[in-house]
CSV table of C-alpha atoms in Angstrom, one decimal:
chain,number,residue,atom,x,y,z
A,1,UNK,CA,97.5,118.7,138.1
A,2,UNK,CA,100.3,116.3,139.2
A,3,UNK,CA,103.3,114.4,137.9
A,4,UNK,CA,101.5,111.6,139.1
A,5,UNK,CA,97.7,112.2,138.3
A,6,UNK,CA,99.2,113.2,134.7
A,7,UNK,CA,100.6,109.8,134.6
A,8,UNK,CA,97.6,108.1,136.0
A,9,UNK,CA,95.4,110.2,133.4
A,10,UNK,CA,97.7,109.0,130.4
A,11,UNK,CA,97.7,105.6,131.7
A,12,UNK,CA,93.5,105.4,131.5
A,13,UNK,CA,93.2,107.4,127.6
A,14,UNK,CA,96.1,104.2,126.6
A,15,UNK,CA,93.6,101.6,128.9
A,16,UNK,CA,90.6,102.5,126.8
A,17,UNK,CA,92.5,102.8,123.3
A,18,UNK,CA,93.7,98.9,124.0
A,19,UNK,CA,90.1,98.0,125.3
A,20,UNK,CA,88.9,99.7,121.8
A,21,UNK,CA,91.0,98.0,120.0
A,22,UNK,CA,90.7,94.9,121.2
A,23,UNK,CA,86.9,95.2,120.6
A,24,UNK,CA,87.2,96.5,117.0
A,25,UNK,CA,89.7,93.4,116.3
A,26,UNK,CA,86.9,90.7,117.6
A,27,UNK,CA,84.1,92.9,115.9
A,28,UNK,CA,86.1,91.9,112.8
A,29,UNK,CA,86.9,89.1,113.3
A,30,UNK,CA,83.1,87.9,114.0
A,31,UNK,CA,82.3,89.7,110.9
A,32,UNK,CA,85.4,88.0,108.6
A,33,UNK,CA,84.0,84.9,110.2
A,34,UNK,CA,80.5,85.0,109.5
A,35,UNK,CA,81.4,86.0,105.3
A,36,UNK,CA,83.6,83.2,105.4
A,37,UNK,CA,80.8,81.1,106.6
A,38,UNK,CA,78.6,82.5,103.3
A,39,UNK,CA,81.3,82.5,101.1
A,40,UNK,CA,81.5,78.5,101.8
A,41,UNK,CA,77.6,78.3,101.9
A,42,UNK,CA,77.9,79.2,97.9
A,43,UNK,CA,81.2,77.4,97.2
A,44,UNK,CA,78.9,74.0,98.4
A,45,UNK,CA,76.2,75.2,96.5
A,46,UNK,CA,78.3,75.5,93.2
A,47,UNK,CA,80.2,72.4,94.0
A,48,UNK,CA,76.9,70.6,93.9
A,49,UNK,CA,76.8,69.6,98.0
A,50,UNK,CA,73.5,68.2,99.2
A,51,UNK,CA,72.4,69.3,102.2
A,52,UNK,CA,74.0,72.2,103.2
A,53,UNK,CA,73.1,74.8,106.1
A,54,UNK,CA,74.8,77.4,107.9
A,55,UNK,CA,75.7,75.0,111.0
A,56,UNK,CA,77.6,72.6,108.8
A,57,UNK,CA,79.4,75.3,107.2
A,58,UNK,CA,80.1,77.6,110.7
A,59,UNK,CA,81.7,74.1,112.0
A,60,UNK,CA,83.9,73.5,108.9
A,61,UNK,CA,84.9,77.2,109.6
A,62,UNK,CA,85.7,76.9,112.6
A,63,UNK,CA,87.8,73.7,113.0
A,64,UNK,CA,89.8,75.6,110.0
A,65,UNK,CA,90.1,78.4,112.2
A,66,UNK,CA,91.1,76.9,114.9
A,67,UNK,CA,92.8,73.3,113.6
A,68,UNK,CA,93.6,74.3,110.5
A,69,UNK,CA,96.0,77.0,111.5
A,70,UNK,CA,97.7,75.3,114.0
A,71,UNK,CA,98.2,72.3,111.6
A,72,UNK,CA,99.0,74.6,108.5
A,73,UNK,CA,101.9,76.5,110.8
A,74,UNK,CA,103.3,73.3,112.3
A,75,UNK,CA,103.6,71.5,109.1
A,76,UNK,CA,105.0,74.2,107.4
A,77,UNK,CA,107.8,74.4,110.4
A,78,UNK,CA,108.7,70.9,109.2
A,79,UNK,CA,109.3,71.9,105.1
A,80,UNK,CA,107.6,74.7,103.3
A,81,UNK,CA,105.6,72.3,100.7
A,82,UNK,CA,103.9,70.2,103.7
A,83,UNK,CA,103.0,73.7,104.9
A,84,UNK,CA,101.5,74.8,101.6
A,85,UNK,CA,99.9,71.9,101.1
A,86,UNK,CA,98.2,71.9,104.6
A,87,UNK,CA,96.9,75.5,104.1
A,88,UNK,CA,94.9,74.1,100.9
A,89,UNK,CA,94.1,70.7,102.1
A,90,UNK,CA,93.1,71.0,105.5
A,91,UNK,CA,90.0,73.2,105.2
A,92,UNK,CA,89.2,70.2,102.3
A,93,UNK,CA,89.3,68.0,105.1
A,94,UNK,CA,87.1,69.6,107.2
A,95,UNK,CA,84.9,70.3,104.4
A,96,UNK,CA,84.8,67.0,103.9
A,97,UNK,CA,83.8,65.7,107.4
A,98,UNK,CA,81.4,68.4,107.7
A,99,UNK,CA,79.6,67.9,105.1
A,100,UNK,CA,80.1,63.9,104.3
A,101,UNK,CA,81.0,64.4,101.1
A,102,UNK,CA,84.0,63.8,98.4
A,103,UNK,CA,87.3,64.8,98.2
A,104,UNK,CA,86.1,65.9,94.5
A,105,UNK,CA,83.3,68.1,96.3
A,106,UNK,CA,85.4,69.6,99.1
A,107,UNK,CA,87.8,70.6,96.9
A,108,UNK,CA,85.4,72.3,94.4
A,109,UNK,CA,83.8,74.2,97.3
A,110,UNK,CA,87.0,75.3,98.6
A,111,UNK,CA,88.0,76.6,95.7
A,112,UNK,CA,84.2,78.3,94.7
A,113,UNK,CA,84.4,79.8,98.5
A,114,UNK,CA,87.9,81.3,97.9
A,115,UNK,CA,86.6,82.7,94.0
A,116,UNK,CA,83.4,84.4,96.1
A,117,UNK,CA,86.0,86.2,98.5
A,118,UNK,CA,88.6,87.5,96.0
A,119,UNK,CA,85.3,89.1,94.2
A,120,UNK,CA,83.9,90.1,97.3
A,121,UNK,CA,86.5,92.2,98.5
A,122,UNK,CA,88.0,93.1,94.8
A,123,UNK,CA,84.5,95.0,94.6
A,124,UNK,CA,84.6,96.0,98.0
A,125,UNK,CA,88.0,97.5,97.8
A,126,UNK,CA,88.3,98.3,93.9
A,127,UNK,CA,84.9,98.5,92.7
A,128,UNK,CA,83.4,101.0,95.2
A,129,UNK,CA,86.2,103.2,95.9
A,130,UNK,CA,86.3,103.5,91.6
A,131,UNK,CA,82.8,103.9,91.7
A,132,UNK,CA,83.2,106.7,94.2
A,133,UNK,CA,85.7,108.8,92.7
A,134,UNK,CA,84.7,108.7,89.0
A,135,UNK,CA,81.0,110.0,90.5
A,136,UNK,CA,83.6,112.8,91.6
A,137,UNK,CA,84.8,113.3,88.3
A,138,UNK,CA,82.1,114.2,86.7
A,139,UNK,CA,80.7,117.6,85.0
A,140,UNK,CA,79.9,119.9,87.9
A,141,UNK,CA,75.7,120.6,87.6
A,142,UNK,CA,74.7,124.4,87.7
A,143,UNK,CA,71.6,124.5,89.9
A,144,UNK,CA,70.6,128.0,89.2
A,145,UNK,CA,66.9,128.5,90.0
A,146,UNK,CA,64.3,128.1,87.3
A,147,UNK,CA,62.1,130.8,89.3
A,148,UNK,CA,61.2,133.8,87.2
A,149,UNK,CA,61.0,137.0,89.7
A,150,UNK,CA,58.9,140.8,88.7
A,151,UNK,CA,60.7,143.8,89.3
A,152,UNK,CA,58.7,146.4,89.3
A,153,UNK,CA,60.7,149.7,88.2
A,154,UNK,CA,60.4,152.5,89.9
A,155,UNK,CA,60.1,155.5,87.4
A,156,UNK,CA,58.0,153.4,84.7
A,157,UNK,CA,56.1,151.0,87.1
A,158,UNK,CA,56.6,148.3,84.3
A,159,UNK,CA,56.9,144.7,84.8
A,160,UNK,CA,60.1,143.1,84.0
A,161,UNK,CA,60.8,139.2,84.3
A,162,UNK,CA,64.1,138.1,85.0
A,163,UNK,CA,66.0,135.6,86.6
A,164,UNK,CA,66.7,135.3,89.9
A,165,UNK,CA,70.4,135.6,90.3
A,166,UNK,CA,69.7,138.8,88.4
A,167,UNK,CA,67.4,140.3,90.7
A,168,UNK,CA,69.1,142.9,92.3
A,169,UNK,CA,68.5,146.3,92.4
A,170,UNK,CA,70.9,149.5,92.3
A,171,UNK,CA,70.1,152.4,94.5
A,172,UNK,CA,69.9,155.6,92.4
């Protein structure tokens, strides 16, 4: 093999790790997306918003996502506080318009949706992993066999029961 068909086979294994990663990213992405979604599905629930669905809560979503961002970063450019403030207040907003509801409302689902996600992933990412190793942790189980075994000796032809493990004969 080549300098050159060595470079060329380099060049495709780092073209597919990029294409896999950028399809990983989006696969995440869709998936962050979509629990955000629910997450704000219960915050509007808990805040006491009529008329919620999925739709009005995928479009609040995404003008956050998209609007929101933007807005949060070129505020913040301007002074720190309008930043911070943007970053709470602008998914209110959208909240708001998506839902026609109050500033009160909004608000209280925002801050439901982002209570559902900081116990959604503490459990994903404490809970489990706890759960997980403290299973580990625990006493070892000795699974011997319960099955009782004749050995028939040899000199006496008697029956003997015994264990199992204990089953083994000596040559004389």
């Amino acid at each position: 093999m080549g300098e050159k068909e060595l470079i060329d086979f380099f060049n495709l294994i780092l073209g597919a790790g990029i294409l896999l990663a950028i399809a990983v990213f989006l696969i995440l992405a869709i998936v962050l997306c979509v629990l955000q979604v629910i997450f704000l599905m219960i915050g509007a629930r808990f805040a006491g918003i009529e008329d919620r669905s999925f739709g009005k809560a995928l479009m609040a979503i995404v003008l956050n996502i998209f609007f929101g961002t933007f807005l949060s970063i070129l505020l913040g450019k301007i002074h720190l506080l309008l930043g911070v403030f943007a970053f709470f207040l602008v998914p209110c907003l959208f909240i708001k318009w998506s839902y026609s509801c109050s500033w009160i409302k909004a608000i209280l689902a925002y801050i439901f949706a982002f209570i559902a996600s900081i116990v959604f992933f503490l459990v994903t990412f404490v809970g489990i992993p706890l759960a997980i190793s403290q299973s580990d942790s625990k006493e070892k189980v000795d699974h011997k066999p319960a099955v009782k075994t004749q050995i028939i000796d040899k000199d006496s032809k008697n029956k003997k029961s015994s264990n199992a493990r204990s089953a083994v004969s000596k040559p004389e």
